[in-house]
CSV table of C-alpha atoms in Angstrom, one decimal:
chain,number,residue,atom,x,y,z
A,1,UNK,CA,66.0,78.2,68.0
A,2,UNK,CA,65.6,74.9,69.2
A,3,UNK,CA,68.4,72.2,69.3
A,4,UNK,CA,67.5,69.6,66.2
A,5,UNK,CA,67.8,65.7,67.4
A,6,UNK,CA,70.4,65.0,64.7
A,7,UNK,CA,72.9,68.0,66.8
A,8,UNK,CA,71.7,67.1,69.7
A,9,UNK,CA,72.8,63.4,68.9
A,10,UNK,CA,76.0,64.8,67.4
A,11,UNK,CA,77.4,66.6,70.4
A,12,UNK,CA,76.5,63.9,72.6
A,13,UNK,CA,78.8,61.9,70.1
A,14,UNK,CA,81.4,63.9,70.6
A,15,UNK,CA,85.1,64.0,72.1
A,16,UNK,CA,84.3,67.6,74.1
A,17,UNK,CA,80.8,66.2,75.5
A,18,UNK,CA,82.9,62.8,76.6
A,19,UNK,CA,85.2,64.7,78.3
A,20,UNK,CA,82.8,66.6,80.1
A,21,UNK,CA,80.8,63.2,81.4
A,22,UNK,CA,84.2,62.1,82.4
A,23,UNK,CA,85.2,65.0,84.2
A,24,UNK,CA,81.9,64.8,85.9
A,25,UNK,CA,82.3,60.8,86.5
A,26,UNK,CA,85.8,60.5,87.6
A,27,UNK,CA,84.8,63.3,90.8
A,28,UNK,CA,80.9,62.0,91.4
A,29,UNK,CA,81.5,58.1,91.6
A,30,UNK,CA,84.5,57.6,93.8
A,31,UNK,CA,83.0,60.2,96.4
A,32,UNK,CA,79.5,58.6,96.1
A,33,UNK,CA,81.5,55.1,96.9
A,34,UNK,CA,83.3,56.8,99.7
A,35,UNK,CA,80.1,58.4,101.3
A,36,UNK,CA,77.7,55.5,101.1
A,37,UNK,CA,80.8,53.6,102.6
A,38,UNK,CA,81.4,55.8,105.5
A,39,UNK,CA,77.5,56.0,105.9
A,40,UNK,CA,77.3,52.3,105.8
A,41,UNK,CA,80.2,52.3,108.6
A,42,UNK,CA,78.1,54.2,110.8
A,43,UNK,CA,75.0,52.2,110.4
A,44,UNK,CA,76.7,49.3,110.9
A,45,UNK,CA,78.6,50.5,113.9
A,46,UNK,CA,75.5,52.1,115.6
A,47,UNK,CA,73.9,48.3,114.9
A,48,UNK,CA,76.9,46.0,115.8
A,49,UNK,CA,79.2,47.9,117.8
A,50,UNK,CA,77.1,49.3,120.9
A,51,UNK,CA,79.5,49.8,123.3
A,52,UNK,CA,82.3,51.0,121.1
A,53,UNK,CA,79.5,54.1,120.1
A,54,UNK,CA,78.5,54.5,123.6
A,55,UNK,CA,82.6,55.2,124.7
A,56,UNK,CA,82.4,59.2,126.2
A,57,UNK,CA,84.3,61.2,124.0
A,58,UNK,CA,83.6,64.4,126.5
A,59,UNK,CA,80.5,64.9,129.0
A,60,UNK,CA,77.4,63.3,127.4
A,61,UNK,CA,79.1,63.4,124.3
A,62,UNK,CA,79.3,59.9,123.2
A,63,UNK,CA,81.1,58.3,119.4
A,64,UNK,CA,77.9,58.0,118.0
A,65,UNK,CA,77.2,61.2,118.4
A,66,UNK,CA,80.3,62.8,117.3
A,67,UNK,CA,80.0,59.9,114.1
A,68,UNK,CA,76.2,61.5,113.2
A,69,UNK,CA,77.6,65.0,113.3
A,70,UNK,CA,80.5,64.2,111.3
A,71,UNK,CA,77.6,62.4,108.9
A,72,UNK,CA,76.3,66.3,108.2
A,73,UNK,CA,80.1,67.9,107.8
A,74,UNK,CA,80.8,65.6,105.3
A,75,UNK,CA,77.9,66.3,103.3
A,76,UNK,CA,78.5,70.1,103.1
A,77,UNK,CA,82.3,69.2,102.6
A,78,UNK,CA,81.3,67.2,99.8
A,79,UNK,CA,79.0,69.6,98.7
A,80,UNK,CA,81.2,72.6,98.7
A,81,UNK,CA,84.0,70.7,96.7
A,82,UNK,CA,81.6,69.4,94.0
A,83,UNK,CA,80.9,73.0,93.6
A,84,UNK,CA,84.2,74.0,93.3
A,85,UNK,CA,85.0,71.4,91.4
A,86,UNK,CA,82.2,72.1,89.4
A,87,UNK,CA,82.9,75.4,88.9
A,88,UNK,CA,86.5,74.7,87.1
A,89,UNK,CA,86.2,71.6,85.3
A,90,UNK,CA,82.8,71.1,84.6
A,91,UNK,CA,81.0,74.4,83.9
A,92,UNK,CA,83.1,75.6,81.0
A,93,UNK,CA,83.2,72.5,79.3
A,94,UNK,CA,79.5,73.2,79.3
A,95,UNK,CA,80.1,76.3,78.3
A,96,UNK,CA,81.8,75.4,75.0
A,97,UNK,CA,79.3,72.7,74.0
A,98,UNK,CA,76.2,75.2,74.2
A,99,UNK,CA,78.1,77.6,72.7
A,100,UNK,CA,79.0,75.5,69.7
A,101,UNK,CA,75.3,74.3,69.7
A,102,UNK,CA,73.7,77.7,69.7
A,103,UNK,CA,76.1,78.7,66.6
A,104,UNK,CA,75.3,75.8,65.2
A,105,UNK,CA,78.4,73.9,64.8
C-alpha cells in the first residue's frame, strides 16, 4: 500500500524522524567541513607552496605526492566510518519509522 501524503507529512513531523536527520547531520556536516578543508589545504599548497610540496619525503617521493595519496585514504576512511556509523545509528532509526509507516501508525 502506498504511503498517503498526510503520513508521509506526519512522520516527517515527527520527534523519531528528527532524530534520525540529526543523527545523520551531526556525522555528515562536520566531516564534509573537514574534507573540503583538508582538500582545500592541498590545493592551495600545491598552488602557493611549491617548494614546501616539492621537499623529498623518500626517493622520488615528494609531499605532494604523499598529500594526493593521503587525499584517497581519507575518502575510504571516511567512507568506511559513515558506513559504520550508518549502520548503528542511522539504519534502525529507519527501521522504526518504515515500520511504523507500513503498520500504519
Amino acid at each position: 500500500m502506498p504511503a498517503q501524503p498526510e503520513r508521509v507529512a506526519a512522520v516527517h513531523a515527527s520527534a523519531e524522524f528528527a532524530e534520525l536527520r540529526r543523527a545523520h547531520r551531526s556525522f555528515a556536516f562536520p566531516l564534509t567541513i573537514a574534507f573540503v578543508t583538508w582538500y582545500l589545504l592541498y590545493v592551495l599548497l600545491s598552488n602557493y607552496a611549491g617548494a614546501f610540496m616539492d621537499t623529498t619525503v623518500v626517493g622520488n617521493i615528494n609531499i605532494a605526492l604523499v598529500f594526493g595519496l593521503a587525499q584517497f585514504l581519507t575518502t575510504f576512511l571516511i567512507a568506511w566510518w559513515y558506513a559504520k556509523h550508518a549502520e548503528t545509528k542511522i539504519d534502525p532509526k529507519a527501521e522504526a519509522l518504515k515500520a511504523r509507516m507500513e503498520a500504519g501508525e
